[in-house]
Coordinates of C-alpha atoms and ligand atoms in Angstrom, one line a residue:
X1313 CA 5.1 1.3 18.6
X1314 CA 7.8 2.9 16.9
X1315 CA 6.6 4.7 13.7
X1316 CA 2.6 6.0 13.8
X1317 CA 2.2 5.7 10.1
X1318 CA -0.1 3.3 7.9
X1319 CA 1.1 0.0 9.7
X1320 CA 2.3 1.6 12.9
X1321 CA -1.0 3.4 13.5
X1322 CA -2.8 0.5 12.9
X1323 CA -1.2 -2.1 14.6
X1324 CA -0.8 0.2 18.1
X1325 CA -4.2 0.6 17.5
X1326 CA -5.7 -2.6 17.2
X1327 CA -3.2 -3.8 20.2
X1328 CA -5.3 -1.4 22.4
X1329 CA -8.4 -2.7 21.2
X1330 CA -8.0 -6.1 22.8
X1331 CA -6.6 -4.1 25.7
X1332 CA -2.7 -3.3 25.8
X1333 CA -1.4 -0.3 27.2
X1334 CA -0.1 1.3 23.7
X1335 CA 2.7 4.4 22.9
X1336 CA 2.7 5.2 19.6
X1337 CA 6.3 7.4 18.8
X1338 CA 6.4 9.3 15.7
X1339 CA 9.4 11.8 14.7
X1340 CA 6.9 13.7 12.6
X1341 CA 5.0 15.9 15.2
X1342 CA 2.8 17.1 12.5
X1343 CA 1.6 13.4 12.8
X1344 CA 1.7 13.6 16.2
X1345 CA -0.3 16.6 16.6
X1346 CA -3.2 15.7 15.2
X1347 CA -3.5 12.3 16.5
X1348 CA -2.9 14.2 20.3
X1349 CA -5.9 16.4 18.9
X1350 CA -8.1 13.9 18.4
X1351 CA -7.8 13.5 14.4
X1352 CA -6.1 10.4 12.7
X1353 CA -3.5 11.8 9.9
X1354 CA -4.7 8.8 7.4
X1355 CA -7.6 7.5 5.6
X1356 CA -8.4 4.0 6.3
X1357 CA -11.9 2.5 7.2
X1358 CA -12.9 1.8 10.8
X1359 CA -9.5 3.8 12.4
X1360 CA -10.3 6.9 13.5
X1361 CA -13.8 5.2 15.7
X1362 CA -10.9 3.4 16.7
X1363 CA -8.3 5.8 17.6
X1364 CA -11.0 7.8 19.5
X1365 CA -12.0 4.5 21.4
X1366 CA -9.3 3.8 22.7
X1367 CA -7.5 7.1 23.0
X1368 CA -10.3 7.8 25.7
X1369 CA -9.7 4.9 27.7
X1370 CA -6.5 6.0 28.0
X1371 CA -4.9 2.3 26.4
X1372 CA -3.5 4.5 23.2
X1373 CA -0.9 7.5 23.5
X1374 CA 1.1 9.5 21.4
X1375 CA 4.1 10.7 21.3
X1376 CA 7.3 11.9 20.2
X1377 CA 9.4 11.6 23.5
X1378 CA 11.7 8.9 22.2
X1379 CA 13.1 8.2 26.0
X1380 CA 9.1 7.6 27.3
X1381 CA 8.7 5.4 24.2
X1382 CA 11.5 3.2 25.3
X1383 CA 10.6 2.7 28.4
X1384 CA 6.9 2.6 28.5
X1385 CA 7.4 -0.9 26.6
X1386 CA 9.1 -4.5 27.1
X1387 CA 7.9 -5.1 23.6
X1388 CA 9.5 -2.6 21.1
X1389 CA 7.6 -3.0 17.3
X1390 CA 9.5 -1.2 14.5
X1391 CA 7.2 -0.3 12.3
X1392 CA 9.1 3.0 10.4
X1393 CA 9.5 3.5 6.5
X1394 CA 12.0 1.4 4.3
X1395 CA 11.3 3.2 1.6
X1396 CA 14.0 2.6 -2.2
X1397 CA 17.2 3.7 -1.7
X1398 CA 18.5 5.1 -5.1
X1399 CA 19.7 2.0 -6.3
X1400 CA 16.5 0.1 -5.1
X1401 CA 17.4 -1.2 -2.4
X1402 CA 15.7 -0.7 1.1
X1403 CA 16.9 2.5 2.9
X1404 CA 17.6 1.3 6.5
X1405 CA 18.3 4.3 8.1
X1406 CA 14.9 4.6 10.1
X1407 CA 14.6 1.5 11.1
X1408 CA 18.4 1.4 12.6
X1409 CA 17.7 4.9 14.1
X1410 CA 14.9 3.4 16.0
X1411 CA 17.5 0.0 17.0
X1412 CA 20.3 2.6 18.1
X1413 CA 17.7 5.3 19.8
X1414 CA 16.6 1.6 22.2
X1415 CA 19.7 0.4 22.7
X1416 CA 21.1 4.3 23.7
X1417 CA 18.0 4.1 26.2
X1418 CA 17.1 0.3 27.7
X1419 CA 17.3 -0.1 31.2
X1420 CA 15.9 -3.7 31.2
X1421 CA 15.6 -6.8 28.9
X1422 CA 12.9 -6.0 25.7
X1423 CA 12.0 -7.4 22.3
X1424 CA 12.7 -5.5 19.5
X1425 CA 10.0 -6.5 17.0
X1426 CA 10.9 -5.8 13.1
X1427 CA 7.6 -5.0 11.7
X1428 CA 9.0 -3.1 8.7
X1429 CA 9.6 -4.8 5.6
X1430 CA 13.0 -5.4 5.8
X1431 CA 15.8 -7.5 4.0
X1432 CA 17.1 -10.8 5.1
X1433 CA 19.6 -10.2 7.4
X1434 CA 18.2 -6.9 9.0
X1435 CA 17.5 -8.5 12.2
X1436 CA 21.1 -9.3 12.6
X1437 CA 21.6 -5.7 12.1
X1438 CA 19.7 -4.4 14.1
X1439 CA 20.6 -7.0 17.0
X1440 CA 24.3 -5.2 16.3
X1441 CA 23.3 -1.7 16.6
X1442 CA 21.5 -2.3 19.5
X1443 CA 24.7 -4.2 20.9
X1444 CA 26.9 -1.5 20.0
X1445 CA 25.1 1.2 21.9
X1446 CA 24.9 -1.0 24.8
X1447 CA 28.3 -1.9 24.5
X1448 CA 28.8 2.0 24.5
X1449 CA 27.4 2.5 27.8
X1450 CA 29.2 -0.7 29.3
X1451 CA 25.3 -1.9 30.0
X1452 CA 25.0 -5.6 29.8
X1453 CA 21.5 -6.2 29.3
X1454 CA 19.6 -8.9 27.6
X1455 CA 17.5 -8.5 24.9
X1456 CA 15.8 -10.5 21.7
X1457 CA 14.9 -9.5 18.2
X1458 CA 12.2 -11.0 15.9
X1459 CA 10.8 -10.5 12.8
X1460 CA 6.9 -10.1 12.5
X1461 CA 6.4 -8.7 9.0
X1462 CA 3.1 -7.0 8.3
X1463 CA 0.4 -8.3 5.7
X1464 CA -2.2 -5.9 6.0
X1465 CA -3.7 -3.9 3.2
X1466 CA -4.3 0.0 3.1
X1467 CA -7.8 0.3 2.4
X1468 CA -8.8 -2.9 5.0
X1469 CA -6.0 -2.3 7.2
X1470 CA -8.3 -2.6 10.5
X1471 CA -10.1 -5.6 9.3
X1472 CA -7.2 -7.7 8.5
X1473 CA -4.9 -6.9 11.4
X1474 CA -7.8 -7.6 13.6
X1475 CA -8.9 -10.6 11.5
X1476 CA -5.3 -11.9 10.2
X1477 CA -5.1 -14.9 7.3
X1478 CA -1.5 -15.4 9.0
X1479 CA 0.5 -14.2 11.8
X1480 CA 4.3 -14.6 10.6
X1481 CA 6.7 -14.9 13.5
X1482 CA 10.6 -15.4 12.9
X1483 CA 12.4 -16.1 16.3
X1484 CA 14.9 -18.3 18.5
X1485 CA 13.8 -16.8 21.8
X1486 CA 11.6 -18.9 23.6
X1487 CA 10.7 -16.1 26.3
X1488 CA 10.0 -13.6 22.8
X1489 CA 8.3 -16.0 21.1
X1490 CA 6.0 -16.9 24.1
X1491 CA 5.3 -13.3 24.9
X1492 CA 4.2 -12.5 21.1
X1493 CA 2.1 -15.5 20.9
X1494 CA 0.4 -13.8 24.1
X1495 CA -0.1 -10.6 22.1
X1496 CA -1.9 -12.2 18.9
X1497 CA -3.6 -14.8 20.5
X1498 CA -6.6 -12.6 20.9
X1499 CA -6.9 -12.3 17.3
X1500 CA -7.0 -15.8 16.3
X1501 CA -9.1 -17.1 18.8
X1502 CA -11.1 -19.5 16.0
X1503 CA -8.1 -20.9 15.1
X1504 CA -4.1 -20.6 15.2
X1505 CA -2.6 -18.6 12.5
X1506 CA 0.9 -18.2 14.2
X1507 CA 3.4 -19.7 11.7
X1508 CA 6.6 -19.5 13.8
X1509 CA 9.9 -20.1 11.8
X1510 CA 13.7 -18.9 11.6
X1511 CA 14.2 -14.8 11.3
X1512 CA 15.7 -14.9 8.3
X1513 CA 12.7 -17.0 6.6
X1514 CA 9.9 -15.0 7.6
X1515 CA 12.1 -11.6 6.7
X1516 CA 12.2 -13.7 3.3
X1517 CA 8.2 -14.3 3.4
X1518 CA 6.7 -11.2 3.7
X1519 CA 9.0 -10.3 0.0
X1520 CA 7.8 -13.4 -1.3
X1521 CA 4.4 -12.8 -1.1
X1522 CA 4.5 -9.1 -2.2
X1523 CA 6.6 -10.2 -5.2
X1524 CA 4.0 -13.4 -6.0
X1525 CA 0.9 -10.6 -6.2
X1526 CA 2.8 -8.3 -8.3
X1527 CA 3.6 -11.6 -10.6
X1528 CA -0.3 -12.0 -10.8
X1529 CA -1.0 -8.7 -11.9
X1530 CA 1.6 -8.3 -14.2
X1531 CA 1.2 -11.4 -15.7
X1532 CA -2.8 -10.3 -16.4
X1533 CA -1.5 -7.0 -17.6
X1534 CA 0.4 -8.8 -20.6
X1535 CA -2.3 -11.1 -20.9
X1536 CA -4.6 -8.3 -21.3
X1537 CA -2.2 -6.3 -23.9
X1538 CA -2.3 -9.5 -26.1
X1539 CA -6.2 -10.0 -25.3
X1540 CA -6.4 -6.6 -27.0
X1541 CA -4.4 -7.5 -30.5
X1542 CA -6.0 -10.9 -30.6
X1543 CA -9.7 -9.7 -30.1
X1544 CA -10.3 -11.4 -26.9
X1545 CA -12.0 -10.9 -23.9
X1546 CA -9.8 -10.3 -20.4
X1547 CA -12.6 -10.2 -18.5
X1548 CA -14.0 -13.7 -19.7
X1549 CA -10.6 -15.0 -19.7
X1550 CA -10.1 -14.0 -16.1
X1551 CA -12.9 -15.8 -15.1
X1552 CA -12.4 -19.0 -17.4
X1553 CA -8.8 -18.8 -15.3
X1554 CA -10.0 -17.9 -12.0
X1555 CA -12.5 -20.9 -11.5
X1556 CA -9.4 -22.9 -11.4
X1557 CA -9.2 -23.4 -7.6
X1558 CA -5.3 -23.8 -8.1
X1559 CA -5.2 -20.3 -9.8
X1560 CA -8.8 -18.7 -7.8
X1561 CA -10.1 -15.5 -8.3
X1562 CA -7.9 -13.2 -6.4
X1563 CA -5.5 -10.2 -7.5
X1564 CA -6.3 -10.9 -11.2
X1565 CA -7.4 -7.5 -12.4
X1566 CA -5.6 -6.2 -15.5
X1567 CA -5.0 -2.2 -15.4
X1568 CA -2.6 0.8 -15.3
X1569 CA 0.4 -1.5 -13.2
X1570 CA 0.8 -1.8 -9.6
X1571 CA 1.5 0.7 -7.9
X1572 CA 1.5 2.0 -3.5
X1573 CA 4.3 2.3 -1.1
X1574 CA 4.7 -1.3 -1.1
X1575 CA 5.0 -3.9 -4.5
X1576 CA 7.1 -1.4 -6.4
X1577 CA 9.6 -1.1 -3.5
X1578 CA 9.6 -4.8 -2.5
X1579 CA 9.8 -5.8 -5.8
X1580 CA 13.0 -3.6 -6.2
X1581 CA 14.4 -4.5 -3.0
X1582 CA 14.2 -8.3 -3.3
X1583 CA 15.6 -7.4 -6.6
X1584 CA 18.2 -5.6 -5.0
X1585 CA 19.1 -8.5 -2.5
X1586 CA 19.3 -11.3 -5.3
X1587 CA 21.5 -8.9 -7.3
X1588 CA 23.6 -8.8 -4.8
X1589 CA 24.4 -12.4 -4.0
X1590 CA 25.1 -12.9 -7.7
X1591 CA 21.6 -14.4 -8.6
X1592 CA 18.9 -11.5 -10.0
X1593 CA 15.8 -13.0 -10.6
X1594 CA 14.9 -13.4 -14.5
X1595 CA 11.0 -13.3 -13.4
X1596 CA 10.8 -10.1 -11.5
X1597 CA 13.3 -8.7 -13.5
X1598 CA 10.3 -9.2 -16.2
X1599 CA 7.4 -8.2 -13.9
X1600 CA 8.9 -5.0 -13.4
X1601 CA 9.3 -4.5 -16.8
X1602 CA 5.7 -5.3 -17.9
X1603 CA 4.3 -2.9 -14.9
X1604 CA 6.8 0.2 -16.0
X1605 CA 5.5 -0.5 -19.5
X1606 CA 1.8 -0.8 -18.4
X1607 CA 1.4 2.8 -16.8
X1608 CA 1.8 4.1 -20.2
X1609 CA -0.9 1.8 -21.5
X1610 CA -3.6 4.4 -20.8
X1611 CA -2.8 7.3 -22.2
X1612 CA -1.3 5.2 -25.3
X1613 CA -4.8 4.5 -26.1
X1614 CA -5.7 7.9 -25.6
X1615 CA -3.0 9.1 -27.7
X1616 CA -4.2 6.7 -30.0
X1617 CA -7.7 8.1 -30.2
X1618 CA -7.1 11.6 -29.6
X1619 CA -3.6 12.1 -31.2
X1620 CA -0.1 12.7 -29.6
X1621 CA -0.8 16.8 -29.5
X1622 CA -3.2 17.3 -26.9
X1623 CA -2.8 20.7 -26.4
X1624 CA -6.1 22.9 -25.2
X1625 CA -7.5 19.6 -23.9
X1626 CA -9.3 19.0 -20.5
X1627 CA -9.6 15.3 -19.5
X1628 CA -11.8 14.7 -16.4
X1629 CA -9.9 12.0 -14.3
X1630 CA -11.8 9.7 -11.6
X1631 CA -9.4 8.6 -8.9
X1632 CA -6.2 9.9 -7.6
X1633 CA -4.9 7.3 -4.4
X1634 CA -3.3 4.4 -5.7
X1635 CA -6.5 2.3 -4.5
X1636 CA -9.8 2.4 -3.4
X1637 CA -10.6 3.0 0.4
X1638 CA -7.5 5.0 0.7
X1639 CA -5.6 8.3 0.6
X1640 CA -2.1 6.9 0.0
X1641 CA -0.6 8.8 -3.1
X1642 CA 2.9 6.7 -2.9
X1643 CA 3.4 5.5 -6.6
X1644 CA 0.1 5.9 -7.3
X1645 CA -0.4 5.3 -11.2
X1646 CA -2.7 9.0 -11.5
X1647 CA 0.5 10.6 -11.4
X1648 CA 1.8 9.3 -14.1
X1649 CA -1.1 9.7 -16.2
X1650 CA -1.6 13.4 -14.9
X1651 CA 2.3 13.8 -15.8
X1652 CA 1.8 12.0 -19.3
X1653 CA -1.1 14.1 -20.3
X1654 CA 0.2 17.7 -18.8
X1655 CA 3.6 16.4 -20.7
X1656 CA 1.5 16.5 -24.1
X1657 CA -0.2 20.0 -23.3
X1658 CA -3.2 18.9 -21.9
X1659 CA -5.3 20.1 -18.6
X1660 CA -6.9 17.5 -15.9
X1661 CA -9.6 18.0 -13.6
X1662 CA -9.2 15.2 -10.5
X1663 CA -11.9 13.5 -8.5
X1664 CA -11.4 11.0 -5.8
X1665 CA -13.7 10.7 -2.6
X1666 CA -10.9 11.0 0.1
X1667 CA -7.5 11.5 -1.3
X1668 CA -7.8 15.5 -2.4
X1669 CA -6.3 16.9 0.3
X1670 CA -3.4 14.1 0.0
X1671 CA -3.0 14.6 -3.5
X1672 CA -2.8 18.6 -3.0
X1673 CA 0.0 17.6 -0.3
X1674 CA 2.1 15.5 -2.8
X1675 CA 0.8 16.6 -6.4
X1676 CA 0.4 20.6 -5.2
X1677 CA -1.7 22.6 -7.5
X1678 CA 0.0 23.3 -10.9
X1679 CA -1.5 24.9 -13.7
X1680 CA -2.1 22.0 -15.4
X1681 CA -4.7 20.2 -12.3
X1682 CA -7.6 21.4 -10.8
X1683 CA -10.0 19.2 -8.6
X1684 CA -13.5 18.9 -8.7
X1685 CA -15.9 18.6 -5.6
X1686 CA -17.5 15.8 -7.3
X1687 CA -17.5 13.3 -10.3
X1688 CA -19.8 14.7 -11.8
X1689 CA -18.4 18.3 -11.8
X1690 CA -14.9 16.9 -12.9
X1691 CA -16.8 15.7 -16.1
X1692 CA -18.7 19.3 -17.2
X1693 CA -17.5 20.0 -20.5
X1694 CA -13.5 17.7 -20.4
X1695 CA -13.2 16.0 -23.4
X1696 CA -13.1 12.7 -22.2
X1697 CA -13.3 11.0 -18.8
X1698 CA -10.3 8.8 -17.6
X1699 CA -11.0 6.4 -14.9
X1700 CA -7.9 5.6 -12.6
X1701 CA -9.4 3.8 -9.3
X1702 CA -12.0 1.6 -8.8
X1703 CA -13.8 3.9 -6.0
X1704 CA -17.5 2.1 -5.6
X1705 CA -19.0 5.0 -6.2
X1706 CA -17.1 5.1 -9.8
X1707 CA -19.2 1.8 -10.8
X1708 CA -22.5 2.6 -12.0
X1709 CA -22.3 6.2 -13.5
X1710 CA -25.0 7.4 -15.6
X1711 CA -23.7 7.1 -18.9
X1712 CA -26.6 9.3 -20.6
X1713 CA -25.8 12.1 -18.3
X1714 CA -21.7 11.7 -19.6
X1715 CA -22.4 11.5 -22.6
X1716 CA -23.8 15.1 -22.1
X1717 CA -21.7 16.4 -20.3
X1718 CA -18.3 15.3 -22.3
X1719 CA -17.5 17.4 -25.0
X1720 CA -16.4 14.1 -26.9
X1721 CA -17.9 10.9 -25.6
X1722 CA -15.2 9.0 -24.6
X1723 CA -14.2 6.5 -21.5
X1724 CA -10.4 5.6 -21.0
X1725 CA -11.0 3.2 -18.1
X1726 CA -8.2 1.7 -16.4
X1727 CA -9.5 -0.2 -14.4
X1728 CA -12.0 -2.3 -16.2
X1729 CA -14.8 -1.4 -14.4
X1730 CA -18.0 -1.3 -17.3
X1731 CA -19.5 -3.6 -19.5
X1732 CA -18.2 -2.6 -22.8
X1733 CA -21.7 -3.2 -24.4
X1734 CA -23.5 -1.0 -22.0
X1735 CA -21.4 1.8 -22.2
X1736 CA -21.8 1.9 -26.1
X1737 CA -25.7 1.0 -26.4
X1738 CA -24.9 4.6 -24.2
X1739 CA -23.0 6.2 -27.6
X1740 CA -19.7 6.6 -26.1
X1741 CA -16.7 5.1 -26.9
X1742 CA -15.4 3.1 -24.3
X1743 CA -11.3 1.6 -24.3
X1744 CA -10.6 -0.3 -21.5
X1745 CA -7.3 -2.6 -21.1
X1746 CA -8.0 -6.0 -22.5
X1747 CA -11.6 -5.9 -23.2
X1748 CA -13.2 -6.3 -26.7
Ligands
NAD3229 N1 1.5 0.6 4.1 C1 1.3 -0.7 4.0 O1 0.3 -1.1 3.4 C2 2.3 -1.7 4.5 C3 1.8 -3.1 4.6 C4 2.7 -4.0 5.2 C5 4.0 -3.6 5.5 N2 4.4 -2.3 5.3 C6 5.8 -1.9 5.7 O2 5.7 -1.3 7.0 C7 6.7 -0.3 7.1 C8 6.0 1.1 7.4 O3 5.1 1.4 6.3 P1 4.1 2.6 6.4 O4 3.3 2.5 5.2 O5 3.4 2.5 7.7 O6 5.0 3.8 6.4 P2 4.7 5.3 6.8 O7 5.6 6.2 6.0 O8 3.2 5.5 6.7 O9 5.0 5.4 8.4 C9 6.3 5.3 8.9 C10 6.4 6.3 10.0 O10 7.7 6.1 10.7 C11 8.1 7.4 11.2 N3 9.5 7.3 11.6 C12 10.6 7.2 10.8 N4 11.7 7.1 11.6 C13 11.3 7.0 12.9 C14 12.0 6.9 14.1 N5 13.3 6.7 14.1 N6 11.3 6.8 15.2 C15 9.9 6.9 15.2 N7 9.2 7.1 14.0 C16 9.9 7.1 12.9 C17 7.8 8.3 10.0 O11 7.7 9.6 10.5 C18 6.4 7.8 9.6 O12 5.4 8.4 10.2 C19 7.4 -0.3 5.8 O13 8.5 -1.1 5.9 C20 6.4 -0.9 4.8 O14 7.1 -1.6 3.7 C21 3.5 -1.4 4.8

């Protein structure tokens, strides 16, 4: 498993599980370190049980010996960063440093495995680096490349690698294809989920369907900026939508705009790619649009409330990672607030159940943010609290006890997560995105 990050972690991980003799290689030996000291660099539910598990039976290594790593496996998963270039699109450089660092070392035929989300066409690419190094050595050796794009989510990663919706699989190697329909077969064993198609189409689908969720949400973001100038409800127009089993339920939430190491990227990047070939796409063009536009939505309504100078103020902020059930600060929409409000003079004082440490690694501790050991604590005596992600434990405050506590009562919540009503039969003021 090239690349022990988010996906890389949990994939070589969840191999193990059903039994496979798994190296994980990282460049970063920090990473490295503390997985070969028993720790687990990452927050996500159910991993580190996991790690440990199988790290004793001695099916999951780590290292960052890139000439054990390539020969410890036939199959070879890619699974580095492709994180926005400056002019948005993907940076290849990791993933064709781990093609080129395989193809300097094979001795025998292998699969190289894209697991990275990767542009249409990056298999060839990589099929050619690999070439050329062999080429280099005057080694003639066999090999195939696939594509096997990742759909997990942070925050469930375990659960849906080891429980997949789909297994996509873009290949022309009959011996490749047969020997990765080996390796998920023990996670499907209710039913087949392998969709096998060309490379270049299942490169295509994992953009397709990170560019069709952030459609959804940005579509419910506008929906829910109108909802607000009309005097409608969101929240009851979500659900008068989402009983239509065409539309369903799912990935409808209005709030502060997507954000993660993934949609805004992928958005970009297939962005990127269309631009390219002569043919940007009008919708996304727009979907990115809405979802720059909506992480200023928040603190526009608390600029609206509290006035554009907010010098001397304090606000208490609930949730820092970019979702619930993780510590993943990439593009996570608290930044911008914290930035917004610290840009306008004011102080914040940060909660969030697991991504503190995270944040202090990517945020640092300026003047302007301090972090509370509890939500509670971050509330004593801010002026108003601002809600950011929907941790559980954010759901069901008590609202008497706030309304103490804040030295005005006010709720910016970005997420949507009270009943209007209940929060002002409370006496606070409550201003939530869409909802009357
Ligand atoms: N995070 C997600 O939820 C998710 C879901 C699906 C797909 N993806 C895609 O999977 C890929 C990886 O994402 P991630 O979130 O796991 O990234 P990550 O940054 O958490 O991990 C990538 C790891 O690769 C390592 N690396 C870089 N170059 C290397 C090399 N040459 N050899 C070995 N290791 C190397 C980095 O040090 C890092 O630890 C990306 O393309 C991403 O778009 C991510």
């Amino acid at each position: 498993m090239i690349g022990t990050g988010y996906v890389g972690l949990v994939t070589g991980t969840c191999l193990a599980e059903v039994g496979n003799d798994v190296l994980c290689l990282d460049v970063d030996a920090r990473k490295i370190d503390i997985l070969n000291g028993g720790g687990v660099p990452i927050h996500e539910p159910g991993l580190e049980a996991m790690v440990r598990r199988n790290a004793a039976a001695g099916r999951l290594r780590f290292t960052t010996d890139v000439d054990a790593a390539v020969a410890h496996g036939t199959l070879q998963f890619i699974a580095v960063g492709t994180p926005p270039d400056e002019d948005g699109s993907a940076d290849m450089q990791y993933v064709l440093q781990a093609a080129r660092n395989i193809g300097k070392r094979m001795t025998e035929w292998k699969v190289v495995v894209d697991k990275s989300t990767v542009p249409v066409g990056t298999a060839d690419r990589v099929r050619a680096a690999i070439a050329e190094e062999l080429a280099a050595r005057k080694a003639d050796i066999p090999f195939a490349v696939a594509s096997n794009p990742e759909f997990l989510k942070e925050g469930a990663a375990v659960e849906d690698f080891m429980k997949p919706d789909r297994v996509v699989l873009g290949a022309d190697d009959e011996r490749a294809i047969a020997m990765l329909r080996a390796v998920y077969a023990p996670f499907q064993r209710n039913h087949e989920r392998l969709l096998v198609m060309d490379v270049r189409s299942a490169e295509l689908t994992k953009y397709a369907a990170n560019a069709m969720l952030a459609t959804r949400i940005s579509f419910m973001n506008e929906l829910a900026n109108l909802a607000d100038r009309l005097g409608a409800d969101i929240e009851q127009v979500r659900q008068g939508i989402g009983s239509d089993p065409r539309i369903g339920y799912h990935f409808l939430y209005p709030g502060v705009g997507y954000g993660g190491s993934c949609f805004p990227k992928d958005v970009k990047a297939l962005q990127h790619s269309a631009s390219e070939l002569g043919t940007p796409l009008k919708l996304l063009a727009a979907v990115e649009a809405v979802n720059d536009a909506q992480k200023s939505v928040l603190v526009d309504k608390i600029v609206g409330r509290l006035g554009g100078d907010l010098t001397g103020r304090r606000f208490a902020l609930w949730g820092l990672a970019f979702k619930p059930n993780t510590d993943d600060m990439r593009e996570a929409p608290s930044r911008v607030v914290i930035d917004a409000l610290a840009a306008r003079g004011a102080t914040v004082t940060a909660y969030d159940p697991v991504a503190m440490p995270e944040a202090k690694r990517a945020l640092g501790t300026p003047a302007h943010l301090t972090y509370a050991d509890s939500p509670q604590a971050a509330c004593d005596g801010a002026d108003a609290l601002v809600v950011v992600t929907e941790w559980k434990e954010f759901r069901s405050p008590d609202f008497a006890r706030l309304k103490k506590q804040l030295k005005e009562p006010l709720i910016f919540d970005g997420r949507n997560l009270y009943e209007p009503a209940m929060v002002r039969d409370a006496g606070l003021e409550y201003f939530a995105i869409g909802r009357r």
